[in-house]
Short mmCIF file of C-alpha atoms in Angstrom, two decimals:
data_model
loop_
_atom_site.label_atom_id
_atom_site.label_comp_id
_atom_site.label_asym_id
_atom_site.label_seq_id
_atom_site.Cartn_x
_atom_site.Cartn_y
_atom_site.Cartn_z
CA MET M 1 -104.91 13.93 -38.16
CA LYS M 2 -103.17 10.56 -37.81
CA ILE M 3 -100.63 10.16 -35.04
CA ARG M 4 -97.79 9.33 -37.47
CA THR M 5 -98.54 12.44 -39.49
CA LYS M 6 -98.63 14.59 -36.35
CA ILE M 7 -95.30 13.18 -35.11
CA SER M 8 -93.74 13.80 -38.53
CA ILE M 9 -94.96 17.40 -38.55
CA VAL M 10 -93.64 17.95 -35.01
CA PHE M 11 -90.24 16.61 -36.10
CA VAL M 12 -90.21 18.92 -39.14
CA ASP M 13 -91.23 21.86 -36.96
CA ILE M 14 -88.34 21.13 -34.56
CA LEU M 15 -85.98 21.24 -37.54
CA PHE M 16 -87.48 24.61 -38.53
CA VAL M 17 -86.84 26.03 -35.05
CA ILE M 18 -83.28 24.69 -34.98
CA GLY M 19 -82.65 26.07 -38.47
CA ALA M 20 -84.15 29.44 -37.51
CA PHE M 21 -81.94 29.58 -34.40
CA CYS M 22 -78.77 28.77 -36.33
CA SER M 23 -79.67 31.28 -39.06
CA THR M 24 -80.24 34.02 -36.49
CA VAL M 25 -76.98 33.28 -34.70
CA ALA M 26 -75.18 33.54 -38.05
CA PHE M 27 -75.82 37.30 -37.98
CA LYS M 28 -73.92 37.55 -34.69
CA PRO M 29 -70.13 38.07 -34.67
CA THR M 30 -69.49 35.28 -32.15
CA SER M 31 -69.11 31.70 -33.40
CA LEU M 32 -72.03 29.26 -33.38
CA ASN M 33 -70.30 26.91 -30.91
CA GLN M 34 -70.09 29.63 -28.25
CA TYR M 35 -73.80 30.37 -28.58
CA LEU M 36 -74.67 26.67 -28.45
CA VAL M 37 -72.85 26.34 -25.12
CA ARG M 38 -74.46 29.44 -23.66
CA TYR M 39 -77.99 28.82 -24.98
CA SER M 40 -78.21 25.00 -24.77
CA LEU M 41 -80.36 24.82 -21.63
CA GLY M 42 -82.51 27.81 -22.53
CA PHE M 43 -83.01 26.57 -26.10
CA ALA M 44 -84.12 23.15 -24.79
CA GLY M 45 -86.78 24.88 -22.67
CA PHE M 46 -87.74 27.02 -25.66
CA LEU M 47 -88.24 23.88 -27.77
CA ILE M 48 -90.42 22.26 -25.11
CA VAL M 49 -92.67 25.32 -24.89
CA TRP M 50 -92.83 25.52 -28.69
CA ILE M 51 -93.82 21.85 -29.08
CA VAL M 52 -96.37 21.75 -26.25
CA ILE M 53 -98.22 24.93 -27.26
CA SER M 54 -98.16 23.92 -30.92
CA LEU M 55 -99.66 20.50 -30.13
CA ILE M 56 -102.33 21.85 -27.82
CA SER M 57 -103.43 24.52 -30.28
CA ASN M 58 -103.43 22.02 -33.20
CA LYS M 59 -101.40 24.53 -35.15
CA PHE M 60 -101.09 22.48 -38.35
CA GLU M 61 -104.36 20.55 -38.25
CA VAL M 62 -106.42 21.74 -41.19
CA GLN M 63 -110.15 21.70 -40.52
CA TYR M 64 -112.54 20.58 -43.23
CA LYS M 65 -113.20 23.38 -45.74
CA GLU M 66 -110.74 25.63 -43.94
CA SER M 67 -108.95 28.31 -45.94
CA LEU M 68 -105.17 28.69 -46.07
CA LEU M 69 -105.47 32.19 -44.57
CA ARG M 70 -107.26 30.77 -41.55
CA LEU M 71 -104.45 28.25 -41.11
CA TYR M 72 -101.89 31.07 -41.30
CA TRP M 73 -103.85 33.05 -38.73
CA ARG M 74 -103.80 30.09 -36.32
CA ILE M 75 -100.02 29.80 -36.74
CA ILE M 76 -99.60 33.52 -36.00
CA LYS M 77 -101.81 33.36 -32.89
CA THR M 78 -100.03 30.30 -31.58
CA ASN M 79 -96.56 31.74 -32.14
CA PHE M 80 -97.56 35.01 -30.49
CA MET M 81 -98.68 32.98 -27.49
CA ILE M 82 -95.34 31.17 -27.46
CA MET M 83 -93.53 34.49 -27.67
CA GLY M 84 -95.52 35.80 -24.69
CA ILE M 85 -94.59 32.79 -22.58
CA ILE M 86 -90.93 33.08 -23.60
CA LEU M 87 -90.94 36.78 -22.69
CA VAL M 88 -92.18 35.88 -19.21
CA PHE M 89 -89.33 33.40 -18.80
CA MET M 90 -86.84 35.94 -20.13
CA PHE M 91 -88.03 38.44 -17.52
CA LEU M 92 -87.75 35.86 -14.73
CA LEU M 93 -84.29 34.79 -15.94
CA ARG M 94 -83.07 38.25 -16.96
CA ASP M 95 -79.78 37.68 -15.12
CA LEU M 96 -78.80 35.25 -17.89
CA HIS M 97 -78.91 38.10 -20.45
CA TYR M 98 -80.43 36.15 -23.34
CA SER M 99 -80.32 38.08 -26.61
CA ARG M 100 -83.72 39.43 -27.66
CA PHE M 101 -82.48 39.54 -31.25
CA ILE M 102 -81.81 35.78 -31.20
CA VAL M 103 -85.13 34.95 -29.46
CA PHE M 104 -87.33 37.14 -31.68
CA GLY M 105 -85.32 36.28 -34.78
CA THR M 106 -85.74 32.54 -34.11
CA ILE M 107 -89.50 32.92 -33.66
CA GLY M 108 -89.83 35.10 -36.74
CA LEU M 109 -87.80 32.83 -39.05
CA ALA M 110 -89.48 29.69 -37.70
CA THR M 111 -92.86 31.29 -38.44
CA LEU M 112 -91.75 32.05 -42.00
CA PHE M 113 -90.60 28.44 -42.45
CA GLU M 114 -93.97 27.24 -41.11
CA PHE M 115 -95.82 29.45 -43.60
CA ILE M 116 -93.89 27.93 -46.50
CA PHE M 117 -94.35 24.40 -45.20
CA SER M 118 -98.09 24.97 -44.53
CA TYR M 119 -98.61 26.19 -48.07
CA PHE M 120 -97.38 22.94 -49.62
CA HIS M 121 -98.81 20.79 -46.83
CA TYR M 122 -102.24 22.35 -47.34
CA TYR M 123 -102.44 22.03 -51.12
CA LEU M 124 -100.81 18.63 -51.39
CA LYS M 125 -102.70 16.94 -48.57
CA TYR M 126 -106.02 18.76 -48.14
CA ALA M 127 -107.10 21.15 -50.85
CA LYS M 128 -107.56 18.38 -53.41
CA ASN M 129 -109.88 16.52 -51.01
CA VAL M 130 -112.28 19.42 -50.34
CA ASP M 131 -115.86 18.62 -51.24
CA PRO M 132 -117.10 21.39 -53.60
CA ASN M 133 -120.70 20.70 -52.55
CA PHE M 134 -119.90 21.24 -48.89
CA SER M 135 -122.05 23.89 -47.22
CA SER M 136 -120.17 26.10 -44.79
CA GLY M 137 -123.34 26.43 -42.74
CA GLN M 138 -122.97 22.78 -41.76
CA GLY M 139 -119.33 23.00 -40.75
CA HIS M 140 -119.75 22.48 -37.03
CA TYR M 141 -122.68 20.12 -36.88
CA SER M 142 -124.78 17.58 -38.64
CA ASN M 143 -128.30 16.50 -37.76
CA ILE M 144 -129.57 12.95 -37.76
CA VAL M 145 -133.33 12.66 -37.62
CA ARG M 146 -135.63 9.72 -38.10
CA PRO M 147 -135.52 9.16 -41.87
CA PHE M 148 -138.71 8.50 -43.77
CA ILE M 149 -138.39 5.78 -46.44
CA GLN M 150 -140.56 6.38 -49.49
CA PRO M 151 -141.85 3.11 -50.96
CA GLU M 152 -140.82 2.39 -54.52
CA LYS M 153 -143.39 2.90 -57.21
CA GLU M 154 -145.49 -0.04 -58.37
CA GLU M 155 -144.56 -1.96 -55.25
CA THR M 156 -146.84 -2.72 -52.34
CA VAL M 157 -145.04 -2.20 -49.04
CA THR M 158 -146.66 -3.12 -45.73
CA LEU M 159 -146.31 -0.94 -42.64
CA ASP M 160 -144.18 -3.60 -40.92
CA GLU M 161 -141.81 -3.77 -43.90
CA LEU M 162 -141.60 0.02 -43.97
CA MET M 163 -140.72 0.14 -40.23
CA ILE M 164 -138.05 -2.55 -40.70
CA LYS M 165 -136.47 -0.57 -43.55
CA GLU M 166 -136.61 2.59 -41.49
CA GLU M 167 -135.02 0.93 -38.45
CA LYS M 168 -132.22 -0.48 -40.62
CA LYS M 169 -131.60 2.97 -42.09
CA ILE M 170 -131.42 4.51 -38.61
CA LYS M 171 -129.05 1.78 -37.48
CA GLU M 172 -126.78 2.35 -40.49
CA ILE M 173 -126.61 6.09 -39.78
CA ILE M 174 -125.80 5.65 -36.08
CA VAL M 175 -123.27 2.88 -36.68
CA ARG M 176 -121.54 4.96 -39.36
CA GLU M 177 -121.40 7.97 -37.02
CA ALA M 178 -120.58 6.32 -33.67
CA GLY M 179 -120.29 2.55 -34.00
CA LYS M 180 -122.40 -0.55 -33.36
CA LYS M 181 -121.90 -0.54 -29.58
CA VAL M 182 -123.35 2.97 -29.36
CA TYR M 183 -126.35 1.91 -31.43
CA LEU M 184 -127.00 -0.98 -29.04
CA PHE M 185 -126.69 1.36 -26.05
CA ILE M 186 -129.25 3.73 -27.58
CA ALA M 187 -131.58 0.89 -28.56
CA ASN M 188 -131.47 -0.45 -25.00
CA ASN M 189 -132.50 2.91 -23.56
CA ILE M 190 -135.16 4.13 -25.98
CA ASP M 191 -137.61 2.32 -28.24
CA ILE M 192 -136.25 2.64 -31.77
CA ASP M 193 -139.63 1.57 -33.18
CA GLN M 194 -141.37 4.59 -31.66
CA GLY M 195 -141.31 7.98 -33.34
CA ASP M 196 -140.89 9.98 -30.16
CA TYR M 197 -137.18 10.70 -30.43
CA ILE M 198 -134.68 12.66 -32.48
CA ILE M 199 -130.96 12.01 -32.91
CA PHE M 200 -128.34 14.72 -33.38
CA SER M 201 -124.62 14.89 -33.89
CA THR M 202 -124.09 18.50 -32.90
CA THR M 203 -121.98 20.80 -30.74
CA THR M 204 -124.32 23.80 -30.86
CA ARG M 205 -127.60 24.31 -29.01
CA PHE M 206 -128.91 26.25 -32.03
CA ASN M 207 -130.07 22.97 -33.57
CA ILE M 208 -131.80 21.88 -30.36
CA ASP M 209 -133.41 25.30 -29.93
CA ARG M 210 -135.11 25.01 -33.33
CA LEU M 211 -137.12 21.97 -32.21
CA PRO M 212 -140.77 22.42 -31.17
CA ALA M 213 -141.19 22.20 -27.40
CA LEU M 214 -142.41 18.88 -25.99
CA TYR M 215 -142.72 17.31 -29.49
CA PHE M 216 -140.09 14.63 -28.80
CA ASN M 217 -139.88 12.60 -25.61
CA ASN M 218 -136.24 11.66 -26.11
CA ILE M 219 -133.19 13.47 -27.51
CA VAL M 220 -129.91 11.77 -28.42
CA ASN M 221 -126.67 13.62 -29.20
CA LEU M 222 -123.74 11.63 -30.59
CA LYS M 223 -121.16 14.44 -30.19
CA ARG M 224 -119.18 14.50 -26.96
CA ILE M 225 -119.97 17.37 -24.62
CA ASN M 226 -116.23 18.23 -24.40
CA ASP M 227 -116.64 20.24 -27.62
CA ILE M 228 -119.77 22.15 -26.58
CA ARG M 229 -118.94 25.76 -25.73
CA PHE M 230 -121.77 26.34 -23.22
CA VAL M 231 -122.53 22.91 -21.79
CA ASN M 232 -125.15 23.96 -19.24
CA LYS M 233 -127.02 26.10 -21.76
CA PHE M 234 -127.05 23.10 -24.09
CA PHE M 235 -128.46 20.85 -21.34
CA GLU M 236 -131.03 23.49 -20.35
CA THR M 237 -132.22 23.72 -23.96
CA VAL M 238 -132.63 19.94 -24.15
CA ASN M 239 -134.57 20.07 -20.87
CA ALA M 240 -136.95 22.66 -22.35
CA LYS M 241 -137.66 20.54 -25.44
CA ILE M 242 -138.63 17.22 -23.81
CA ALA M 243 -141.48 16.39 -21.46
CA GLU M 244 -140.90 15.40 -17.83
CA GLY M 245 -139.77 11.79 -17.77
CA GLY M 246 -138.18 12.11 -21.20
CA LYS M 247 -134.62 10.87 -21.75
CA PHE M 248 -131.45 12.60 -22.88
CA ILE M 249 -128.60 10.43 -24.17
CA GLY M 250 -125.12 11.87 -24.70
CA CYS M 251 -121.44 11.16 -24.20
CA VAL M 252 -118.28 12.63 -22.70
CA GLU M 253 -114.58 11.87 -22.68
CA THR M 254 -113.90 11.96 -18.95
CA LYS M 255 -110.72 13.29 -17.37
CA SER M 256 -109.38 9.79 -16.66
CA GLN M 257 -110.24 8.59 -20.18
CA ARG M 258 -108.44 11.61 -21.63
CA LYS M 259 -105.30 10.88 -19.61
CA LYS M 260 -105.25 7.26 -20.81
CA ARG M 261 -105.68 8.39 -24.42
CA ILE M 262 -102.86 10.94 -24.28
CA LEU M 263 -100.39 8.62 -22.54
CA LYS M 264 -101.20 5.86 -25.03
CA LYS M 265 -101.15 8.09 -28.10
CA TYR M 266 -97.71 9.72 -27.88
CA PRO M 267 -94.18 8.29 -27.57
CA PRO M 268 -92.68 7.78 -24.05
CA VAL M 269 -90.96 11.15 -23.55
CA LEU M 270 -93.28 13.30 -25.65
CA LYS M 271 -96.44 12.00 -23.95
CA TYR M 272 -95.45 13.32 -20.52
CA ILE M 273 -94.39 16.68 -21.96
CA TYR M 274 -97.70 16.93 -23.80
CA TYR M 275 -99.77 15.81 -20.80
CA THR M 276 -98.05 18.33 -18.51
CA GLY M 277 -98.80 21.18 -20.91
CA ASP M 278 -102.32 19.89 -21.46
CA PHE M 279 -102.88 19.74 -17.67
CA ILE M 280 -101.71 23.33 -17.19
CA ILE M 281 -103.67 24.86 -20.06
CA LYS M 282 -106.81 22.72 -20.02
CA ARG M 283 -107.24 22.21 -16.25
CA ILE M 284 -105.48 25.04 -14.43
CA PHE M 285 -106.05 27.99 -16.78
CA PRO M 286 -109.91 27.75 -16.75
CA LYS M 287 -110.00 27.98 -12.94
CA PHE M 288 -108.44 31.44 -12.58
CA THR M 289 -109.90 34.73 -13.76
CA LEU M 290 -106.61 36.00 -15.20
CA THR M 291 -106.00 32.91 -17.33
CA LYS M 292 -109.60 31.90 -18.13
CA SER M 293 -109.92 34.27 -21.08
CA LEU M 294 -106.53 33.10 -22.34
CA TYR M 295 -107.74 29.50 -22.15
CA PHE M 296 -110.85 30.23 -24.26
CA TYR M 297 -108.74 32.29 -26.68
CA LEU M 298 -106.49 29.29 -27.25
CA THR M 299 -109.12 26.54 -27.33
CA ARG M 300 -112.42 28.30 -28.16
CA GLY M 301 -113.94 25.95 -25.59
CA ASN M 302 -113.22 22.85 -27.69
CA ASN M 303 -111.73 19.64 -26.33
CA ARG M 304 -112.19 20.75 -22.74
CA VAL M 305 -111.36 18.49 -19.80
CA ILE M 306 -114.49 17.30 -17.97
CA SER M 307 -114.55 14.79 -15.14
CA LYS M 308 -117.27 12.21 -14.58
CA ALA M 309 -118.38 14.06 -11.43
CA GLU M 310 -118.64 17.37 -13.29
CA THR M 311 -120.66 15.76 -16.09
CA ILE M 312 -123.18 14.24 -13.69
CA GLY M 313 -123.27 17.45 -11.65
CA ARG M 314 -124.05 19.54 -14.72
CA LEU M 315 -126.87 17.14 -15.68
CA TYR M 316 -128.41 17.34 -12.19
CA SER M 317 -128.08 21.14 -12.10
CA CYS M 318 -130.00 21.25 -15.40
CA GLY M 319 -132.93 19.17 -14.15
CA PHE M 320 -131.88 15.63 -15.10
CA LYS M 321 -131.36 12.45 -13.10
CA LEU M 322 -128.76 9.92 -14.21
CA ILE M 323 -130.25 6.49 -14.88
CA GLY M 324 -127.41 4.71 -16.67
CA THR M 325 -123.85 4.92 -18.01
CA LYS M 326 -121.60 2.77 -20.16
CA GLU M 327 -118.00 3.20 -21.30
CA ILE M 328 -117.70 2.65 -25.06
CA ASP M 329 -114.52 3.14 -27.11
CA GLY M 330 -112.96 5.62 -24.72
CA TYR M 331 -116.13 7.67 -24.10
CA LEU M 332 -118.64 7.54 -21.27
CA TYR M 333 -122.18 7.38 -22.64
CA PHE M 334 -124.97 8.40 -20.29
CA THR M 335 -128.75 8.29 -20.15
CA ALA M 336 -130.46 10.95 -18.05
CA LYS M 337 -134.15 11.46 -17.32
CA LYS M 338 -135.79 14.87 -17.01
CA VAL M 339 -137.18 15.18 -13.48
CA GLN M 340 -137.52 18.95 -12.98
CA GLU M 341 -136.73 22.39 -14.35
CA PRO M 342 -133.05 23.51 -14.35
CA TYR M 343 -131.65 25.50 -11.42
CA PHE M 344 -130.27 28.11 -13.84
CA ASP M 345 -127.25 28.75 -11.65
CA GLU M 346 -125.77 31.99 -12.98
CA ASN M 347 -122.66 31.79 -10.76
CA PRO M 348 -121.55 28.16 -10.53
CA THR M 349 -118.46 27.45 -8.45
CA TYR M 350 -115.61 26.54 -10.79
CA GLY M 351 -112.47 28.17 -9.40
CA PRO M 352 -110.19 27.15 -6.51
CA PHE M 353 -112.24 29.11 -3.96
CA VAL M 354 -115.86 28.10 -3.38
CA LYS M 355 -118.85 29.34 -1.41
CA LEU M 356 -121.03 26.46 -0.26
CA ALA M 357 -124.60 26.88 0.97
CA ARG M 358 -124.90 25.51 4.51
CA THR M 359 -127.54 25.53 7.24
CA GLY M 360 -126.65 28.00 9.99
CA LYS M 361 -128.26 29.32 13.17
CA ASN M 362 -132.07 29.60 13.10
CA GLY M 363 -132.06 27.56 9.87
CA LYS M 364 -130.61 30.50 7.95
CA ILE M 365 -128.59 29.61 4.87
CA ILE M 366 -125.00 30.82 5.18
CA TYR M 367 -122.28 30.55 2.56
CA VAL M 368 -119.17 28.82 3.86
CA TYR M 369 -115.82 29.67 2.24
CA LYS M 370 -113.51 26.77 1.41
CA LEU M 371 -110.78 25.73 -1.00
CA ARG M 372 -112.08 23.44 -3.69
CA THR M 373 -111.57 19.75 -2.99
CA MET M 374 -114.24 18.43 -5.35
CA HIS M 375 -114.81 18.61 -9.07
CA PRO M 376 -117.00 21.50 -10.32
CA PHE M 377 -120.78 21.04 -9.94
CA ALA M 378 -120.18 18.21 -7.42
CA GLU M 379 -122.44 19.97 -4.93
CA TYR M 380 -125.49 19.04 -7.04
CA ILE M 381 -125.02 15.27 -6.73
CA GLN M 382 -124.91 14.64 -2.98
CA ASP M 383 -128.20 12.71 -3.24
CA TYR M 384 -126.79 10.65 -6.13
CA VAL M 385 -123.60 9.80 -4.23
CA TYR M 386 -125.62 8.88 -1.13
CA GLU M 387 -127.90 6.60 -3.17
CA GLN M 388 -124.92 4.92 -4.81
CA ASN M 389 -122.54 4.63 -1.87
CA SER M 390 -124.34 5.45 1.42
CA LEU M 391 -122.19 6.50 4.40
CA LYS M 392 -119.04 5.00 5.87
CA GLU M 393 -117.69 5.22 9.39
CA GLY M 394 -117.25 8.84 10.43
CA GLY M 395 -120.27 10.05 8.46
CA LYS M 396 -118.48 10.47 5.12
CA PHE M 397 -119.59 9.01 1.77
CA HIS M 398 -118.11 5.72 0.60
CA ASN M 399 -115.87 6.01 -2.50
CA ASP M 400 -116.72 9.65 -3.08
CA PHE M 401 -115.51 10.10 -6.67
CA ARG M 402 -116.27 13.83 -6.47
CA ILE M 403 -113.04 14.49 -4.52
CA THR M 404 -110.00 15.42 -6.61
CA THR M 405 -106.47 14.09 -6.00
CA LEU M 406 -105.33 17.47 -4.71
CA GLY M 407 -108.52 17.70 -2.67
CA LYS M 408 -107.63 14.55 -0.74
CA ILE M 409 -104.32 16.14 0.28
CA PHE M 410 -106.07 19.37 1.29
CA ARG M 411 -108.54 17.45 3.45
CA MET M 412 -105.83 15.41 5.10
CA PHE M 413 -104.19 18.56 6.49
CA TRP M 414 -107.37 20.75 6.76
CA ILE M 415 -105.98 23.18 4.20
CA ASP M 416 -109.39 23.40 2.50
CA GLU M 417 -111.00 24.73 5.70
CA LEU M 418 -108.65 27.69 6.25
CA PRO M 419 -110.91 30.15 4.35
CA MET M 420 -113.68 29.34 6.87
CA PHE M 421 -112.00 31.84 9.19
CA ILE M 422 -113.72 34.44 6.98
CA ASN M 423 -117.04 33.08 8.26
CA PHE M 424 -115.66 33.21 11.80
CA PHE M 425 -114.78 36.90 11.49
CA LYS M 426 -118.11 37.63 9.78
CA GLY M 427 -119.93 36.12 12.76
CA ASP M 428 -121.57 33.24 10.85
CA MET M 429 -119.55 30.66 12.80
CA LYS M 430 -117.77 30.34 16.14
CA LEU M 431 -114.55 28.58 17.07
CA VAL M 432 -116.11 25.43 18.57
CA GLY M 433 -119.44 24.08 17.36
CA VAL M 434 -121.15 21.53 15.16
CA ARG M 435 -120.28 21.27 11.47
CA PRO M 436 -122.19 23.50 9.05
CA LEU M 437 -124.15 21.00 6.95
CA SER M 438 -125.48 21.02 3.42
CA LYS M 439 -129.25 20.76 2.95
CA GLN M 440 -128.97 17.14 1.80
CA TYR M 441 -126.81 16.05 4.75
CA PHE M 442 -128.91 18.09 7.20
CA ASN M 443 -132.03 16.19 6.06
CA LEU M 444 -130.39 12.89 7.07
CA TYR M 445 -130.56 13.98 10.71
CA SER M 446 -133.55 13.22 12.92
CA PRO M 447 -136.12 16.03 13.33
CA GLU M 448 -135.16 16.37 17.00
CA VAL M 449 -131.47 16.99 16.22
CA GLN M 450 -132.37 19.28 13.32
CA GLU M 451 -134.41 21.53 15.59
CA ARG M 452 -131.68 21.51 18.26
CA ARG M 453 -129.00 22.39 15.71
CA LYS M 454 -130.90 25.49 14.57
CA LYS M 455 -130.44 27.07 18.00
CA TYR M 456 -126.64 27.34 17.71
CA LYS M 457 -124.01 28.74 15.40
CA PRO M 458 -121.92 26.11 13.63
CA GLY M 459 -118.22 25.99 14.50
CA LEU M 460 -114.77 25.58 13.00
CA ILE M 461 -113.86 22.72 15.39
CA PRO M 462 -116.75 20.26 15.78
CA PRO M 463 -117.34 17.93 18.76
CA PHE M 464 -116.67 15.09 16.32
CA TYR M 465 -112.94 15.31 17.12
CA VAL M 466 -113.64 14.85 20.83
CA ASP M 467 -115.85 11.73 20.68
CA MET M 468 -114.77 10.36 17.25
CA PRO M 469 -118.18 8.78 16.48
CA GLY M 470 -118.42 6.15 13.75
CA THR M 471 -122.03 6.14 12.49
CA LEU M 472 -124.54 8.88 11.72
CA GLU M 473 -126.48 7.95 14.85
CA GLU M 474 -123.34 8.25 16.95
CA ILE M 475 -122.55 11.63 15.37
CA GLN M 476 -126.01 12.91 16.32
CA ALA M 477 -125.61 11.58 19.88
CA SER M 478 -122.21 13.31 20.13
CA GLU M 479 -123.70 16.62 19.02
CA MET M 480 -126.63 16.34 21.43
CA LYS M 481 -124.15 15.67 24.23
CA TYR M 482 -122.27 18.84 23.27
CA PHE M 483 -125.50 20.89 23.17
CA ASP M 484 -126.51 19.71 26.65
CA ALA M 485 -123.09 20.63 28.07
CA TYR M 486 -123.05 23.98 26.23
CA ASP M 487 -126.47 24.97 27.61
CA LYS M 488 -125.15 24.55 31.18
CA HIS M 489 -121.64 26.05 30.82
CA PRO M 490 -121.03 27.68 27.37
CA LEU M 491 -117.49 29.02 27.86
CA ARG M 492 -116.19 26.07 29.87
CA THR M 493 -117.67 23.57 27.40
CA ASP M 494 -116.07 25.24 24.38
CA PHE M 495 -112.74 25.55 26.22
CA LEU M 496 -112.67 21.84 27.15
CA TYR M 497 -113.87 20.68 23.73
CA PHE M 498 -111.25 22.84 22.00
CA TRP M 499 -108.28 21.33 23.86
CA LYS M 500 -109.61 17.77 23.69
CA ALA M 501 -110.02 18.15 19.91
CA VAL M 502 -106.52 19.61 19.56
CA TYR M 503 -105.11 16.69 21.59
CA ASN M 504 -106.88 14.10 19.42
CA ILE M 505 -105.85 15.79 16.17
CA ALA M 506 -102.23 16.65 17.02
CA LEU M 507 -101.15 13.75 19.23
CA ARG M 508 -103.54 10.91 18.46
CA LYS M 509 -103.62 11.71 14.70
CA LYS M 510 -107.39 11.50 14.50
CA ARG M 511 -109.01 12.29 11.17
CA SER M 512 -112.59 12.66 10.00
CA SER M 513 -112.07 10.60 6.86
#
């Protein structure tokens, strides 16, 4: 739907709500002016909720070959959701004694007005454009495979001429679907002349699953992964269909690209209202168990928010290695190579609380509790980040794009590490000791330090804050110094290290990053 059309519909919908409110008030004995004074602030909030939820749910956007009844059903679902949110606000603000008759009457009349408007909007704008030959089985996807050009009769066509015609046909299809720049990106990553690839434009893994295993070396999907309901299952299916070393090309609208699009698409005031609602529903709701089902009920998993870090992390968790990216027309296109079988992680960390696998005493893997500071699936790309950015002073990664904005604040004040006290009470960690390290980071240490580390429990307060080392070598030397002192006087060493660390953190404002 064009932006002008959407803005016009929003404006008409606002008029419907205002008209419904005034019509409902007309049944009350008190004059309209008195109700306007009393309900002005509440009605403004009501309008904001109505607009934001309506925009996010695409209430009036008619899908291709969609029936009028389905459109009505989407209006009903959306308005019921709005009513639920309004009821929550009414409960929280019950001291204001808002009339339930006016609230429910406004929603009911506005819904009736929307039904009438949708009827004419549907038949005047869409029904006449429906393709009668359209097959409902193709509604959510279309396949693009290497076309075979039959030579014309009574005409001798050489193999080279046939391949040129075929390549031109493929180019036309890709350019029509995604643009010339995307075609060039694909052509630069796979050999168009070879017959070892297949190109899709699909949001369902059903189409990928129908392919014979290991028949194609390369798979290309022109649809963004934001609209794929089960992204990892889709990636795992692609992994199963191509041989090791084969390439998978796809695209995503990243979180930052989405923000730019929204703020550019809508007018000055409306864009921030929309983005705030979009942030709450598309980024906060999926992270909590109570609101996750509500999120999928509203969106059906379409148009989800995915960061660059999450995209790369999902690829790595499904057995791929990223070998190239390019931003084209507001999407990030990627090329990934199959390097192994997927991890098949049945319980990936996605919510605000995470359990991270770390190396504990005797080399045992312990799961450390923390508040999330990184994008989902970021734990799978430590090797990738290290290869791209190496380490900076203090042993942290340079320009670690996996860390969220809120995560940076959490790390600044150690808020993310508070849940680690669970590990302390479980006996996995002690108060003072070396950091619990991930497998990737642990492997960066020398064999001598690795073996020494395995003899001790990790701690909440590491010796790092006493010596403040700058390089990885200095960090290892600091830990060895702590181990030597601990072996001689365990209690005294931990006591001294604790107060020295507290002094450096509280008074000298020392930080690890």
